mmCIF file of C-alpha atoms in Angstrom:
data_model
loop_
_atom_site.group_PDB
_atom_site.id
_atom_site.type_symbol
_atom_site.label_atom_id
_atom_site.label_comp_id
_atom_site.label_asym_id
_atom_site.label_seq_id
_atom_site.Cartn_x
_atom_site.Cartn_y
_atom_site.Cartn_z
ATOM 1 C CA MET I 1300 0.000 0.000 0.000
ATOM 2 C CA ARG I 1301 1.331 3.410 -1.015
ATOM 3 C CA ILE I 1302 1.045 6.365 1.340
ATOM 4 C CA CYS I 1303 1.539 9.655 -0.465
ATOM 5 C CA MET I 1304 1.536 13.289 0.545
ATOM 6 C CA ARG I 1305 0.872 16.240 -1.713
ATOM 7 C CA ASP I 1306 4.174 18.030 -2.243
ATOM 8 C CA ASP I 1307 3.254 21.685 -1.810
ATOM 9 C CA ARG I 1308 6.007 24.269 -1.367
ATOM 10 C CA LYS I 1309 3.601 26.428 0.625
ATOM 11 C CA ARG I 1310 3.470 23.698 3.277
ATOM 12 C CA LYS I 1311 7.182 22.852 3.275
ATOM 13 C CA PHE I 1312 7.479 22.955 7.070
ATOM 14 C CA THR I 1313 4.834 20.255 7.466
ATOM 15 C CA ILE I 1314 6.293 18.274 4.594
ATOM 16 C CA ALA I 1315 9.711 18.396 6.206
ATOM 17 C CA LEU I 1316 8.276 16.965 9.404
ATOM 18 C CA LEU I 1317 6.191 14.219 7.833
ATOM 19 C CA SER I 1318 8.857 13.257 5.307
ATOM 20 C CA SER I 1319 10.834 11.736 8.166
ATOM 21 C CA ILE I 1320 8.337 8.845 7.944
ATOM 22 C CA THR I 1321 10.257 6.395 5.784
ATOM 23 C CA HIS I 1322 7.292 4.974 3.865
ATOM 24 C CA LEU I 1323 5.820 8.359 2.915
ATOM 25 C CA GLU I 1324 6.096 9.450 -0.730
ATOM 26 C CA LEU I 1325 5.920 13.095 -1.786
ATOM 27 C CA VAL I 1326 3.908 13.494 -4.995
ATOM 28 C CA LYS I 1327 2.773 16.322 -7.278
ATOM 29 C CA ARG I 1328 -0.711 14.943 -7.959
ATOM 30 C CA PRO I 1329 -3.155 12.524 -6.290
ATOM 31 C CA GLN I 1330 -2.022 8.889 -6.348
ATOM 32 C CA PRO I 1331 -3.460 5.587 -5.067
ATOM 33 C CA ASP I 1332 -3.743 4.360 -2.276
ATOM 34 C CA VAL I 1333 -3.688 6.845 0.634
ATOM 35 C CA MET I 1334 -3.360 10.509 -0.315
ATOM 36 C CA LEU I 1335 -2.483 12.973 2.465
ATOM 37 C CA TYR I 1336 -2.954 16.743 2.362
ATOM 38 C CA SER I 1337 -1.998 19.427 4.885
ATOM 39 C CA PHE I 1338 -3.289 22.937 4.245
ATOM 40 C CA CYS I 1339 -4.246 26.321 5.652
ATOM 41 C CA THR I 1340 -7.481 28.235 5.101
ATOM 42 C CA PRO I 1341 -6.308 30.428 2.174
ATOM 43 C CA ASP I 1342 -5.487 27.278 0.168
ATOM 44 C CA LYS I 1343 -8.707 25.378 0.793
ATOM 45 C CA GLU I 1344 -10.576 26.110 -2.458
ATOM 46 C CA ARG I 1345 -7.583 25.106 -4.576
ATOM 47 C CA ILE I 1346 -7.195 21.882 -2.592
ATOM 48 C CA TYR I 1347 -10.912 21.073 -2.752
ATOM 49 C CA ARG I 1348 -10.937 21.476 -6.546
ATOM 50 C CA GLU I 1349 -7.944 19.196 -6.945
ATOM 51 C CA VAL I 1350 -9.427 16.499 -4.721
ATOM 52 C CA ASP I 1351 -12.890 16.672 -6.295
ATOM 53 C CA GLU I 1352 -11.461 16.448 -9.816
ATOM 54 C CA ALA I 1353 -9.246 13.497 -8.861
ATOM 55 C CA ARG I 1354 -11.937 11.581 -6.982
ATOM 56 C CA ASP I 1355 -11.233 7.876 -7.537
ATOM 57 C CA GLU I 1356 -12.380 4.830 -5.571
ATOM 58 C CA ARG I 1357 -8.749 3.654 -5.479
ATOM 59 C CA ILE I 1358 -7.724 6.729 -3.469
ATOM 60 C CA LEU I 1359 -8.433 7.423 0.197
ATOM 61 C CA PHE I 1360 -8.183 11.201 0.649
ATOM 62 C CA VAL I 1361 -6.991 12.264 4.105
ATOM 63 C CA ALA I 1362 -6.565 15.847 5.369
ATOM 64 C CA GLY I 1363 -4.750 17.483 8.275
ATOM 65 C CA GLY I 1364 -3.292 20.829 9.252
ATOM 66 C CA PRO I 1365 -4.724 24.148 10.488
ATOM 67 C CA HIS I 1366 -7.843 24.390 8.321
ATOM 68 C CA PRO I 1367 -8.981 20.753 8.628
ATOM 69 C CA THR I 1368 -8.443 20.965 12.395
ATOM 70 C CA GLY I 1369 -10.670 24.033 12.646
ATOM 71 C CA ALA I 1370 -13.353 22.919 10.184
ATOM 72 C CA PRO I 1371 -13.449 19.096 10.028
ATOM 73 C CA GLU I 1372 -17.129 18.948 9.045
ATOM 74 C CA GLU I 1373 -16.551 21.170 6.015
ATOM 75 C CA VAL I 1374 -13.432 19.291 4.960
ATOM 76 C CA LEU I 1375 -15.260 15.952 5.130
ATOM 77 C CA GLU I 1376 -17.439 17.143 2.255
ATOM 78 C CA HIS I 1377 -14.357 16.560 0.090
ATOM 79 C CA PHE I 1378 -12.125 14.171 2.071
ATOM 80 C CA ASP I 1379 -12.621 10.682 3.499
ATOM 81 C CA ALA I 1380 -10.912 11.355 6.835
ATOM 82 C CA VAL I 1381 -9.522 14.323 8.762
ATOM 83 C CA PHE I 1382 -6.770 14.489 11.381
ATOM 84 C CA ILE I 1383 -7.578 17.047 14.073
ATOM 85 C CA GLY I 1384 -4.621 18.701 15.796
ATOM 86 C CA GLU I 1385 -1.415 16.744 16.357
ATOM 87 C CA ALA I 1386 -1.006 13.650 14.199
ATOM 88 C CA GLU I 1387 2.363 12.246 15.329
ATOM 89 C CA ILE I 1388 0.591 9.495 17.277
ATOM 90 C CA SER I 1389 -2.543 9.116 15.161
ATOM 91 C CA LEU I 1390 -1.003 9.020 11.682
ATOM 92 C CA PRO I 1391 1.314 6.007 12.194
ATOM 93 C CA LEU I 1392 -1.531 4.127 13.908
ATOM 94 C CA PHE I 1393 -3.924 5.061 11.095
ATOM 95 C CA THR I 1394 -1.571 3.866 8.351
ATOM 96 C CA GLU I 1395 -0.690 0.681 10.248
ATOM 97 C CA ARG I 1396 -4.383 -0.205 10.566
ATOM 98 C CA LEU I 1397 -4.901 0.363 6.842
ATOM 99 C CA ARG I 1398 -1.876 -1.760 5.915
ATOM 100 C CA LYS I 1399 -3.159 -4.653 8.022
ATOM 101 C CA GLY I 1400 -6.744 -4.293 6.836
ATOM 102 C CA GLY I 1401 -7.909 -3.250 10.292
ATOM 103 C CA SER I 1402 -10.451 -0.676 11.410
ATOM 104 C CA ILE I 1403 -9.650 3.017 11.827
ATOM 105 C CA ARG I 1404 -12.767 3.478 13.923
ATOM 106 C CA ASP I 1405 -10.956 4.026 17.237
ATOM 107 C CA VAL I 1406 -7.892 5.929 15.978
ATOM 108 C CA PRO I 1407 -7.649 8.993 18.243
ATOM 109 C CA GLY I 1408 -7.953 12.501 16.863
ATOM 110 C CA ILE I 1409 -9.587 11.689 13.535
ATOM 111 C CA ALA I 1410 -12.949 12.559 12.009
ATOM 112 C CA PHE I 1411 -14.782 10.545 9.352
ATOM 113 C CA LYS I 1412 -18.261 9.690 8.158
ATOM 114 C CA GLU I 1413 -19.942 6.584 9.507
ATOM 115 C CA ASN I 1414 -23.347 5.600 8.125
ATOM 116 C CA GLY I 1415 -23.734 9.113 6.761
ATOM 117 C CA LYS I 1416 -22.995 10.788 10.091
ATOM 118 C CA ILE I 1417 -19.782 12.526 11.119
ATOM 119 C CA ARG I 1418 -17.823 10.830 13.881
ATOM 120 C CA ILE I 1419 -15.074 12.774 15.696
ATOM 121 C CA ASN I 1420 -12.820 10.731 17.968
ATOM 122 C CA PRO I 1421 -11.274 12.181 21.150
ATOM 123 C CA PRO I 1422 -7.743 13.544 20.652
ATOM 124 C CA PRO I 1423 -4.593 11.686 21.704
ATOM 125 C CA PRO I 1424 -2.631 13.076 24.678
ATOM 126 C CA PRO I 1425 -0.348 16.043 23.856
ATOM 127 C CA ILE I 1426 2.960 14.765 22.545
ATOM 128 C CA ASP I 1427 6.412 15.276 23.991
ATOM 129 C CA LEU I 1428 8.302 16.958 21.135
ATOM 130 C CA ASN I 1429 11.514 15.259 22.249
ATOM 131 C CA GLU I 1430 10.077 11.856 21.380
ATOM 132 C CA PHE I 1431 9.703 12.926 17.751
ATOM 133 C CA SER I 1432 13.184 14.027 16.825
ATOM 134 C CA LYS I 1433 14.196 12.098 13.738
ATOM 135 C CA PRO I 1434 16.315 14.522 11.648
ATOM 136 C CA TYR I 1435 14.490 16.091 8.703
ATOM 137 C CA ARG I 1436 15.475 15.178 5.176
ATOM 138 C CA PHE I 1437 15.074 18.866 4.332
ATOM 139 C CA ARG I 1438 16.841 21.768 6.021
ATOM 140 C CA ALA I 1439 13.632 23.209 7.452
ATOM 141 C CA PRO I 1440 13.077 25.379 10.548
ATOM 142 C CA ILE I 1441 13.005 23.372 13.775
ATOM 143 C CA GLU I 1442 9.815 23.392 15.822
ATOM 144 C CA ILE I 1443 11.072 24.166 19.343
ATOM 145 C CA SER I 1444 7.697 24.650 21.022
ATOM 146 C CA ARG I 1445 4.000 23.977 20.679
ATOM 147 C CA GLY I 1446 1.055 25.658 22.323
ATOM 148 C CA CYS I 1447 0.458 29.197 23.536
ATOM 149 C CA PRO I 1448 -0.799 30.359 26.957
ATOM 150 C CA HIS I 1449 -2.600 33.322 25.408
ATOM 151 C CA SER I 1450 -5.935 33.297 23.626
ATOM 152 C CA CYS I 1451 -5.977 35.920 20.874
ATOM 153 C CA LYS I 1452 -9.367 35.757 19.180
ATOM 154 C CA TYR I 1453 -7.988 35.551 15.637
ATOM 155 C CA CYS I 1454 -5.359 32.844 16.289
ATOM 156 C CA GLN I 1455 -5.586 29.067 15.856
ATOM 157 C CA THR I 1456 -2.444 28.112 17.781
ATOM 158 C CA PRO I 1457 -3.912 27.633 21.299
ATOM 159 C CA ARG I 1458 -6.991 25.976 19.776
ATOM 160 C CA ILE I 1459 -4.873 23.436 17.882
ATOM 161 C CA PHE I 1460 -2.013 22.797 20.316
ATOM 162 C CA GLY I 1461 -3.411 23.896 23.675
ATOM 163 C CA ARG I 1462 -2.571 26.742 26.032
ATOM 164 C CA LYS I 1463 0.360 25.047 27.718
ATOM 165 C CA MET I 1464 3.688 25.523 25.948
ATOM 166 C CA ARG I 1465 5.736 22.377 25.385
ATOM 167 C CA PHE I 1466 9.411 22.596 24.505
ATOM 168 C CA ARG I 1467 12.015 20.603 22.638
ATOM 169 C CA THR I 1468 15.191 20.469 24.780
ATOM 170 C CA PRO I 1469 18.436 22.128 23.619
ATOM 171 C CA GLU I 1470 20.061 18.685 23.442
ATOM 172 C CA ASN I 1471 17.279 17.451 21.195
ATOM 173 C CA VAL I 1472 17.539 20.488 18.914
ATOM 174 C CA GLU I 1473 21.308 20.039 18.625
ATOM 175 C CA ARG I 1474 20.866 16.395 17.670
ATOM 176 C CA MET I 1475 18.236 17.238 15.042
ATOM 177 C CA THR I 1476 20.344 19.947 13.415
ATOM 178 C CA ARG I 1477 23.607 18.084 12.999
ATOM 179 C CA GLY I 1478 24.751 18.786 9.470
ATOM 180 C CA TYR I 1479 22.844 22.076 9.324
ATOM 181 C CA ARG I 1480 24.847 25.156 8.396
ATOM 182 C CA GLU I 1481 21.928 27.443 9.187
ATOM 183 C CA VAL I 1482 19.291 26.952 11.882
ATOM 184 C CA ARG I 1483 15.918 28.681 12.119
ATOM 185 C CA PHE I 1484 13.072 27.944 14.500
ATOM 186 C CA ILE I 1485 9.292 27.695 14.713
ATOM 187 C CA SER I 1486 7.650 28.909 17.913
ATOM 188 C CA SER I 1487 4.587 30.934 18.848
ATOM 189 C CA ASP I 1488 6.911 33.081 20.997
ATOM 190 C CA SER I 1489 10.641 32.406 20.623
ATOM 191 C CA PHE I 1490 11.670 34.398 23.693
ATOM 192 C CA SER I 1491 9.434 32.191 25.872
ATOM 193 C CA TYR I 1492 11.410 29.073 24.904
ATOM 194 C CA GLY I 1493 12.162 27.193 28.120
ATOM 195 C CA GLY I 1494 9.393 28.864 30.132
ATOM 196 C CA GLU I 1495 10.584 30.183 33.480
ATOM 197 C CA SER I 1496 14.093 28.933 32.643
ATOM 198 C CA ARG I 1497 14.122 30.738 29.295
ATOM 199 C CA VAL I 1498 17.433 32.601 29.739
ATOM 200 C CA GLU I 1499 19.206 29.398 30.788
ATOM 201 C CA TRP I 1500 17.613 27.320 28.011
ATOM 202 C CA ILE I 1501 18.203 29.861 25.251
ATOM 203 C CA GLY I 1502 21.807 30.406 26.329
ATOM 204 C CA LYS I 1503 22.416 26.663 26.421
ATOM 205 C CA LEU I 1504 20.781 26.222 23.014
ATOM 206 C CA PHE I 1505 22.966 28.869 21.398
ATOM 207 C CA LYS I 1506 26.157 27.454 22.906
ATOM 208 C CA MET I 1507 25.280 23.952 21.698
ATOM 209 C CA LEU I 1508 24.693 25.288 18.176
ATOM 210 C CA GLU I 1509 27.915 27.288 17.941
ATOM 211 C CA GLY I 1510 29.530 26.979 14.527
ATOM 212 C CA ARG I 1511 26.149 27.160 12.780
ATOM 213 C CA LYS I 1512 24.351 30.283 11.621
ATOM 214 C CA ILE I 1513 21.545 30.829 14.138
ATOM 215 C CA TYR I 1514 18.428 32.900 13.435
ATOM 216 C CA PHE I 1515 16.272 33.398 16.525
ATOM 217 C CA GLY I 1516 13.235 35.632 17.021
ATOM 218 C CA THR I 1517 12.739 36.014 13.273
ATOM 219 C CA PHE I 1518 10.390 34.590 10.640
ATOM 220 C CA PRO I 1519 8.810 32.010 10.699
ATOM 221 C CA SER I 1520 8.513 32.845 14.408
ATOM 222 C CA GLU I 1521 7.893 36.097 16.223
ATOM 223 C CA VAL I 1522 8.130 37.426 19.772
ATOM 224 C CA ARG I 1523 5.523 38.944 22.056
ATOM 225 C CA PRO I 1524 6.363 42.475 23.289
ATOM 226 C CA ASP I 1525 5.990 41.358 26.907
ATOM 227 C CA SER I 1526 8.556 38.570 26.359
ATOM 228 C CA ILE I 1527 11.363 40.892 25.264
ATOM 229 C CA SER I 1528 14.171 41.017 27.838
ATOM 230 C CA ASP I 1529 17.681 42.466 27.910
ATOM 231 C CA ASP I 1530 19.102 39.089 28.972
ATOM 232 C CA VAL I 1531 17.805 37.258 25.902
ATOM 233 C CA LEU I 1532 18.594 40.162 23.562
ATOM 234 C CA SER I 1533 22.208 40.055 24.788
ATOM 235 C CA LEU I 1534 22.370 36.357 23.909
ATOM 236 C CA VAL I 1535 20.900 36.994 20.455
ATOM 237 C CA SER I 1536 23.422 39.781 19.820
ATOM 238 C CA GLU I 1537 26.298 37.516 20.861
ATOM 239 C CA TYR I 1538 25.409 34.248 19.131
ATOM 240 C CA CYS I 1539 22.925 34.911 16.301
ATOM 241 C CA GLU I 1540 23.213 36.032 12.690
ATOM 242 C CA ASN I 1541 19.961 37.981 12.564
ATOM 243 C CA LYS I 1542 20.092 41.727 13.023
ATOM 244 C CA SER I 1543 16.362 42.098 13.588
ATOM 245 C CA ILE I 1544 13.645 40.806 15.924
ATOM 246 C CA HIS I 1545 10.054 40.248 14.795
ATOM 247 C CA ILE I 1546 7.450 41.482 17.304
ATOM 248 C CA GLY I 1547 3.707 40.818 17.240
ATOM 249 C CA ALA I 1548 1.941 44.069 18.181
ATOM 250 C CA GLN I 1549 -1.167 43.687 15.955
ATOM 251 C CA SER I 1550 -2.841 47.005 16.842
ATOM 252 C CA GLY I 1551 -2.077 50.507 18.061
ATOM 253 C CA SER I 1552 -5.427 50.759 19.835
ATOM 254 C CA GLU I 1553 -5.638 49.827 23.517
ATOM 255 C CA ARG I 1554 -9.326 49.072 23.060
ATOM 256 C CA VAL I 1555 -8.665 46.644 20.211
ATOM 257 C CA LEU I 1556 -5.791 44.938 22.045
ATOM 258 C CA LYS I 1557 -8.091 44.322 24.993
ATOM 259 C CA GLU I 1558 -10.939 43.138 22.775
ATOM 260 C CA ILE I 1559 -8.789 40.586 20.927
ATOM 261 C CA ASN I 1560 -7.211 39.300 24.183
ATOM 262 C CA ARG I 1561 -3.622 40.214 23.309
ATOM 263 C CA GLY I 1562 -2.625 40.545 26.959
ATOM 264 C CA HIS I 1563 -0.290 43.515 26.486
ATOM 265 C CA GLY I 1564 -0.585 47.242 25.832
ATOM 266 C CA ILE I 1565 0.856 49.828 23.464
ATOM 267 C CA GLU I 1566 3.503 50.957 25.936
ATOM 268 C CA GLU I 1567 4.992 47.457 26.004
ATOM 269 C CA VAL I 1568 5.319 47.600 22.216
ATOM 270 C CA TYR I 1569 7.328 50.822 22.375
ATOM 271 C CA GLU I 1570 9.433 49.585 25.300
ATOM 272 C CA SER I 1571 10.269 46.354 23.487
ATOM 273 C CA CYS I 1572 11.314 48.313 20.380
ATOM 274 C CA GLU I 1573 13.576 50.535 22.481
ATOM 275 C CA LYS I 1574 15.221 47.502 24.095
ATOM 276 C CA ILE I 1575 15.809 45.849 20.733
ATOM 277 C CA ILE I 1576 17.371 49.001 19.300
ATOM 278 C CA SER I 1577 19.588 49.413 22.385
ATOM 279 C CA HIS I 1578 21.155 46.032 21.556
ATOM 280 C CA GLY I 1579 21.983 47.078 18.004
ATOM 281 C CA LEU I 1580 19.061 45.182 16.478
ATOM 282 C CA LYS I 1581 16.109 46.344 14.390
ATOM 283 C CA PRO I 1582 12.483 45.795 15.496
ATOM 284 C CA ILE I 1583 10.169 44.501 12.775
ATOM 285 C CA VAL I 1584 6.619 44.851 14.073
ATOM 286 C CA ASP I 1585 3.543 42.947 12.883
ATOM 287 C CA VAL I 1586 0.191 44.749 12.670
ATOM 288 C CA ILE I 1587 -3.208 43.505 11.531
ATOM 289 C CA PHE I 1588 -5.723 45.817 9.869
ATOM 290 C CA GLY I 1589 -9.364 44.873 9.352
ATOM 291 C CA LEU I 1590 -9.987 43.147 12.699
ATOM 292 C CA PRO I 1591 -13.757 42.738 13.245
ATOM 293 C CA CYS I 1592 -13.801 44.977 16.325
ATOM 294 C CA GLU I 1593 -11.802 47.715 14.613
ATOM 295 C CA ARG I 1594 -13.199 51.197 13.994
ATOM 296 C CA GLU I 1595 -11.722 53.894 11.786
ATOM 297 C CA GLU I 1596 -10.244 55.665 14.806
ATOM 298 C CA ASP I 1597 -8.555 52.397 15.831
ATOM 299 C CA GLN I 1598 -6.965 52.100 12.393
ATOM 300 C CA LEU I 1599 -5.650 55.648 12.689
ATOM 301 C CA MET I 1600 -4.170 54.792 16.105
ATOM 302 C CA THR I 1601 -2.412 51.803 14.554
ATOM 303 C CA LEU I 1602 -1.192 54.056 11.770
ATOM 304 C CA GLU I 1603 0.281 56.460 14.333
ATOM 305 C CA MET I 1604 2.034 53.548 16.036
ATOM 306 C CA VAL I 1605 3.433 52.443 12.682
ATOM 307 C CA LYS I 1606 4.801 55.925 11.982
ATOM 308 C CA GLU I 1607 6.366 56.083 15.445
ATOM 309 C CA ILE I 1608 8.041 52.684 15.012
ATOM 310 C CA VAL I 1609 9.457 53.770 11.653
ATOM 311 C CA LYS I 1610 10.699 57.003 13.238
ATOM 312 C CA MET I 1611 12.486 54.925 15.893
ATOM 313 C CA GLY I 1612 14.311 52.995 13.167
ATOM 314 C CA GLY I 1613 12.056 49.958 12.935
ATOM 315 C CA GLU I 1614 10.024 48.384 10.140
ATOM 316 C CA VAL I 1615 6.479 47.040 9.954
ATOM 317 C CA ARG I 1616 4.852 43.954 8.454
ATOM 318 C CA SER I 1617 1.232 44.713 7.643
ATOM 319 C CA HIS I 1618 -1.455 42.046 7.411
ATOM 320 C CA TYR I 1619 -5.156 42.063 6.603
ATOM 321 C CA PHE I 1620 -7.417 40.090 8.929
ATOM 322 C CA PHE I 1621 -8.435 36.663 7.640
ATOM 323 C CA PRO I 1622 -11.023 34.659 9.633
ATOM 324 C CA LEU I 1623 -9.726 31.220 10.610
ATOM 325 C CA PRO I 1624 -11.908 28.223 11.533
ATOM 326 C CA GLY I 1625 -12.011 27.198 15.165
ATOM 327 C CA THR I 1626 -11.352 30.727 16.432
ATOM 328 C CA PRO I 1627 -13.857 33.159 18.025
ATOM 329 C CA TYR I 1628 -13.578 35.271 14.866
ATOM 330 C CA GLU I 1629 -14.154 32.433 12.388
ATOM 331 C CA ASN I 1630 -17.496 33.811 11.165
ATOM 332 C CA GLU I 1631 -16.581 37.496 11.302
ATOM 333 C CA THR I 1632 -16.134 39.748 8.279
ATOM 334 C CA PRO I 1633 -12.961 41.820 7.892
ATOM 335 C CA VAL I 1634 -13.448 45.555 8.337
ATOM 336 C CA LYS I 1635 -12.510 47.713 5.360
ATOM 337 C CA VAL I 1636 -9.280 49.665 5.631
ATOM 338 C CA SER I 1637 -9.668 53.431 5.284
ATOM 339 C CA ASN I 1638 -8.208 55.241 2.285
ATOM 340 C CA GLU I 1639 -6.029 57.343 4.595
ATOM 341 C CA VAL I 1640 -4.432 54.232 6.063
ATOM 342 C CA LYS I 1641 -3.848 52.736 2.613
ATOM 343 C CA LYS I 1642 -2.326 55.973 1.358
ATOM 344 C CA VAL I 1643 0.130 56.399 4.243
ATOM 345 C CA MET I 1644 1.025 52.710 4.419
ATOM 346 C CA GLY I 1645 1.625 52.749 0.669
ATOM 347 C CA LYS I 1646 4.069 55.625 0.938
ATOM 348 C CA LEU I 1647 5.915 53.850 3.738
ATOM 349 C CA ALA I 1648 5.995 50.686 1.628
ATOM 350 C CA LEU I 1649 7.612 52.634 -1.206
ATOM 351 C CA LYS I 1650 10.326 53.680 1.235
ATOM 352 C CA GLY I 1651 10.897 50.062 2.255
ATOM 353 C CA LYS I 1652 9.549 50.620 5.770
ATOM 354 C CA VAL I 1653 6.391 48.521 5.397
ATOM 355 C CA ARG I 1654 6.090 45.013 4.024
ATOM 356 C CA GLY I 1655 3.362 42.415 4.061
ATOM 357 C CA ILE I 1656 0.745 40.521 2.133
ATOM 358 C CA TRP I 1657 -0.986 43.634 0.791
ATOM 359 C CA ASP I 1658 1.908 46.047 0.342
ATOM 360 C CA GLY I 1659 1.701 45.497 -3.428
ATOM 361 C CA GLU I 1660 -1.776 46.996 -3.462
ATOM 362 C CA ILE I 1661 -0.921 49.959 -1.270
ATOM 363 C CA ARG I 1662 2.242 50.677 -3.252
ATOM 364 C CA LYS I 1663 0.077 51.031 -6.374
ATOM 365 C CA ARG I 1664 -2.300 53.376 -4.565
ATOM 366 C CA ALA I 1665 0.577 55.484 -3.304
ATOM 367 C CA GLN I 1666 2.069 55.760 -6.794
ATOM 368 C CA LYS I 1667 -1.279 56.919 -8.194
ATOM 369 C CA SER I 1668 -1.679 59.550 -5.491
ATOM 370 C CA SER I 1669 1.879 60.909 -5.759
#
């Protein structure tokens, strides 16, 4: 029996993880017998079309990842089974049952249709990341934590992985990255790595990875403003290649920050930027426009924060709110961004101070208005 996974460059981090399973084939199009997909919400329509067009009784279509976890009922309109949340335990059990002709009925953490009705099995216990440390075939970022203790209304992370952070040990990371020349990390908050022992853990991690190029607190991870500390910044300055730190601020409105459960205020954003700059690093700050609770005055407050960050010497990554399944905002509609915000953000984008998924649009607007 063949077990294949759709090779999608957009999901390379997941592919890198799952490709450590020796019997898994990466393919460019659906193949018999078991066909696995992992995808996020923006990709769902493209994936659904591909699966529907390739529907074949020889193929069992199985989905996992952020969107299937948040919307299993919807995904089961196109797929035969869905993995909800972590699949490190469930997937090997699932494939073993299929190979032996057994039943998948009691495999934990999966959803499927039974007699026309959707059945969702209870999840497996949260995994210990250190037990899943087979080196990747690809030089992909290393997942050093899972979970997030916060509960931002737009975010899937605590809903998928829980609100307790789990960590991969420095020893485990070192073992996984042998042969790497460059090491990057995946974490919901890099500067919280190690929990209460973060300074000790991060320092130990960097020392164990000496001789490799280390990028910490940068994409594909970011750092919360309230996690920024001089101790960790000193370690980054000493051991790491990156000259910037990515911060998640999301809004310049205190009201919006409270409404979306960010758990920090505007002052902490400015203080974190000042600390980063004092260590010779550049703050790159994430903001989200179009949040459902946002008013025009809130957008203008965020715009003022953006201008202040740029004045300090930082840069901004701008995003437009996208509702994600399984979150409190899953059924909310994005608020339109005011023309004033688009105009100013466009001008800053032209100067290289603003980047993001919609900076192409605002650059065009700025060029027309200039």
